[in-house]
PDB file of C-alpha atoms in Angstrom:
ATOM      1  CA  MET A   1      40.733  35.160-171.543  1.00 64.00           C
ATOM      2  CA  GLY A   2      43.137  33.256-173.818  1.00 65.00           C
ATOM      3  CA  SER A   3      46.900  33.274-173.448  1.00 63.00           C
ATOM      4  CA  LYS A   4      47.435  35.886-176.160  1.00 64.00           C
ATOM      5  CA  GLU A   5      44.875  38.235-174.554  1.00 71.00           C
ATOM      6  CA  LYS A   6      46.627  37.721-171.134  1.00 71.00           C
ATOM      7  CA  ARG A   7      49.998  38.667-172.595  1.00 70.00           C
ATOM      8  CA  LYS A   8      48.634  41.825-174.184  1.00 73.00           C
ATOM      9  CA  TYR A   9      46.705  42.733-171.021  1.00 77.00           C
ATOM     10  CA  PHE A  10      49.770  42.461-168.768  1.00 72.00           C
ATOM     11  CA  ALA A  11      52.078  44.160-171.248  1.00 74.00           C
ATOM     12  CA  SER A  12      49.527  46.947-171.566  1.00 77.00           C
ATOM     13  CA  THR A  13      50.888  49.850-173.610  1.00 80.00           C
ATOM     14  CA  ASP A  14      54.300  48.130-173.824  1.00 79.00           C
ATOM     15  CA  CYS A  15      52.811  45.676-176.365  1.00 82.00           C
ATOM     16  CA  MET A  16      53.194  47.335-179.728  1.00 82.00           C
ATOM     17  CA  GLY A  17      51.731  44.501-181.638  1.00 85.00           C
ATOM     18  CA  VAL A  18      51.176  40.773-182.104  1.00 87.00           C
ATOM     19  CA  VAL A  19      52.684  38.655-184.911  1.00 90.00           C
ATOM     20  CA  ASP A  20      50.646  35.613-185.730  1.00 88.00           C
ATOM     21  CA  PRO A  21      50.048  33.995-189.095  1.00 89.00           C
ATOM     22  CA  ILE A  22      46.757  32.425-187.921  1.00 89.00           C
ATOM     23  CA  THR A  23      44.969  34.699-185.466  1.00 83.00           C
ATOM     24  CA  PRO A  24      42.654  37.135-187.359  1.00 86.00           C
ATOM     25  CA  ASP A  25      43.174  40.065-184.914  1.00 82.00           C
ATOM     26  CA  ALA A  26      46.972  39.989-184.988  1.00 86.00           C
ATOM     27  CA  GLN A  27      48.539  43.199-186.311  1.00 89.00           C
ATOM     28  CA  TYR A  28      51.158  41.376-188.329  1.00 92.00           C
ATOM     29  CA  ARG A  29      51.336  37.902-190.070  1.00 93.00           C
ATOM     30  CA  ASN A  30      55.112  37.763-190.364  1.00 94.00           C
ATOM     31  CA  LEU A  31      57.907  39.108-188.086  1.00 94.00           C
ATOM     32  CA  LEU A  32      59.640  40.526-191.147  1.00 94.00           C
ATOM     33  CA  ASP A  33      56.645  42.844-191.723  1.00 95.00           C
ATOM     34  CA  VAL A  34      57.258  44.610-188.356  1.00 95.00           C
ATOM     35  CA  PRO A  35      59.489  47.757-188.783  1.00 95.00           C
ATOM     36  CA  LEU A  36      62.659  47.150-186.770  1.00 95.00           C
ATOM     37  CA  ASN A  37      62.511  50.627-185.441  1.00 94.00           C
ATOM     38  CA  HIS A  38      59.114  50.029-183.817  1.00 92.00           C
ATOM     39  CA  PHE A  39      60.351  47.723-181.049  1.00 93.00           C
ATOM     40  CA  ASP A  40      63.401  46.926-178.943  1.00 92.00           C
ATOM     41  CA  SER A  41      62.445  43.564-177.467  1.00 91.00           C
ATOM     42  CA  ALA A  42      60.279  40.548-178.320  1.00 91.00           C
ATOM     43  CA  LEU A  43      58.532  37.781-176.409  1.00 88.00           C
ATOM     44  CA  VAL A  44      58.885  34.648-178.539  1.00 88.00           C
ATOM     45  CA  CYS A  45      55.975  32.189-178.089  1.00 85.00           C
ATOM     46  CA  THR A  46      56.263  29.854-181.058  1.00 84.00           C
ATOM     47  CA  PRO A  47      56.406  26.212-181.940  1.00 81.00           C
ATOM     48  CA  ASP A  48      59.894  24.729-181.818  1.00 79.00           C
ATOM     49  CA  GLU A  49      60.177  24.366-185.599  1.00 81.00           C
ATOM     50  CA  VAL A  50      60.491  28.100-186.175  1.00 85.00           C
ATOM     51  CA  LYS A  51      61.885  29.305-182.854  1.00 86.00           C
ATOM     52  CA  ILE A  52      65.561  29.262-183.640  1.00 85.00           C
ATOM     53  CA  GLU A  53      65.174  31.136-186.895  1.00 90.00           C
ATOM     54  CA  LEU A  54      63.114  33.901-185.167  1.00 91.00           C
ATOM     55  CA  ILE A  55      65.561  34.241-182.298  1.00 89.00           C
ATOM     56  CA  GLN A  56      68.474  34.511-184.670  1.00 89.00           C
ATOM     57  CA  TYR A  57      66.712  37.251-186.680  1.00 94.00           C
ATOM     58  CA  LEU A  58      65.869  39.240-183.542  1.00 93.00           C
ATOM     59  CA  LEU A  59      69.411  39.002-182.044  1.00 90.00           C
ATOM     60  CA  GLU A  60      71.140  39.816-185.289  1.00 91.00           C
ATOM     61  CA  ASN A  61      68.999  42.974-185.431  1.00 94.00           C
ATOM     62  CA  GLY A  62      69.940  44.003-181.871  1.00 92.00           C
ATOM     63  CA  LYS A  63      66.705  43.083-180.106  1.00 92.00           C
ATOM     64  CA  HIS A  64      66.244  41.765-176.606  1.00 90.00           C
ATOM     65  CA  VAL A  65      64.605  38.317-176.628  1.00 87.00           C
ATOM     66  CA  LEU A  66      62.538  36.517-174.039  1.00 85.00           C
ATOM     67  CA  VAL A  67      61.622  32.967-174.973  1.00 83.00           C
ATOM     68  CA  GLU A  68      58.428  31.860-173.175  1.00 75.00           C
ATOM     69  CA  LYS A  69      59.076  28.184-173.003  1.00 65.00           C
ATOM     70  CA  PRO A  70      62.390  26.457-172.398  1.00 63.00           C
ATOM     71  CA  LEU A  71      64.846  26.883-175.238  1.00 66.00           C
ATOM     72  CA  VAL A  72      65.983  23.412-176.168  1.00 60.00           C
ATOM     73  CA  SER A  73      68.752  23.022-178.748  1.00 57.00           C
ATOM     74  CA  ASP A  74      71.338  20.277-179.089  1.00 53.00           C
ATOM     75  CA  GLN A  75      73.278  22.851-181.245  1.00 55.00           C
ATOM     76  CA  PRO A  76      73.861  25.903-179.066  1.00 57.00           C
ATOM     77  CA  GLU A  77      76.173  27.375-181.728  1.00 56.00           C
ATOM     78  CA  VAL A  78      73.086  28.063-183.950  1.00 57.00           C
ATOM     79  CA  LEU A  79      72.237  31.114-181.846  1.00 59.00           C
ATOM     80  CA  PRO A  80      74.493  34.137-182.189  1.00 57.00           C
ATOM     81  CA  PRO A  81      75.959  35.439-178.929  1.00 59.00           C
ATOM     82  CA  ALA A  82      73.934  38.371-177.491  1.00 56.00           C
ATOM     83  CA  GLN A  83      76.945  39.666-175.587  1.00 53.00           C
ATOM     84  CA  GLY A  84      78.749  42.640-177.016  1.00 54.00           C
ATOM     85  CA  LYS A  85      75.568  44.159-178.533  1.00 60.00           C
ATOM     86  CA  GLY A  86      74.109  45.414-175.311  1.00 63.00           C
ATOM     87  CA  ARG A  87      71.411  42.796-175.612  1.00 62.00           C
ATOM     88  CA  GLU A  88      70.416  39.689-173.620  1.00 60.00           C
ATOM     89  CA  LYS A  89      68.791  36.428-174.468  1.00 57.00           C
ATOM     90  CA  LYS A  90      66.855  34.661-171.793  1.00 58.00           C
ATOM     91  CA  SER A  91      64.681  31.562-171.631  1.00 55.00           C
ATOM     92  CA  ARG A  92      61.838  31.521-169.117  1.00 54.00           C
ATOM     93  CA  PHE A  93      59.072  28.992-168.480  1.00 53.00           C
ATOM     94  CA  VAL A  94      56.004  30.830-167.321  1.00 52.00           C
ATOM     95  CA  HIS A  95      53.225  28.785-165.712  1.00 51.00           C
ATOM     96  CA  GLY A  96      49.761  30.279-165.958  1.00 49.00           C
ATOM     97  CA  LEU A  97      50.247  32.946-168.662  1.00 46.00           C
TER      98      LEU A  97
END
């Protein structure tokens, strides 16, 4: 079982879809294609090059965000504050998922 399948398995019915521009069985190719009223949180598992942009989009639209691998940025001001919107941003390194 690959890592994407493990995430979907453990999320069970809480997983409303997968966004992946490469994987053929993903429900969406681009995060902007997912209707904002279809989800309230997101697990971000992306390469570093696009991570900040995706997190900004999610937080600006009032979504909870969990970043699977450590969030490394030498410019912390690039991320909008989650406080005051009833949302949280967390970074978590998960071994084995």
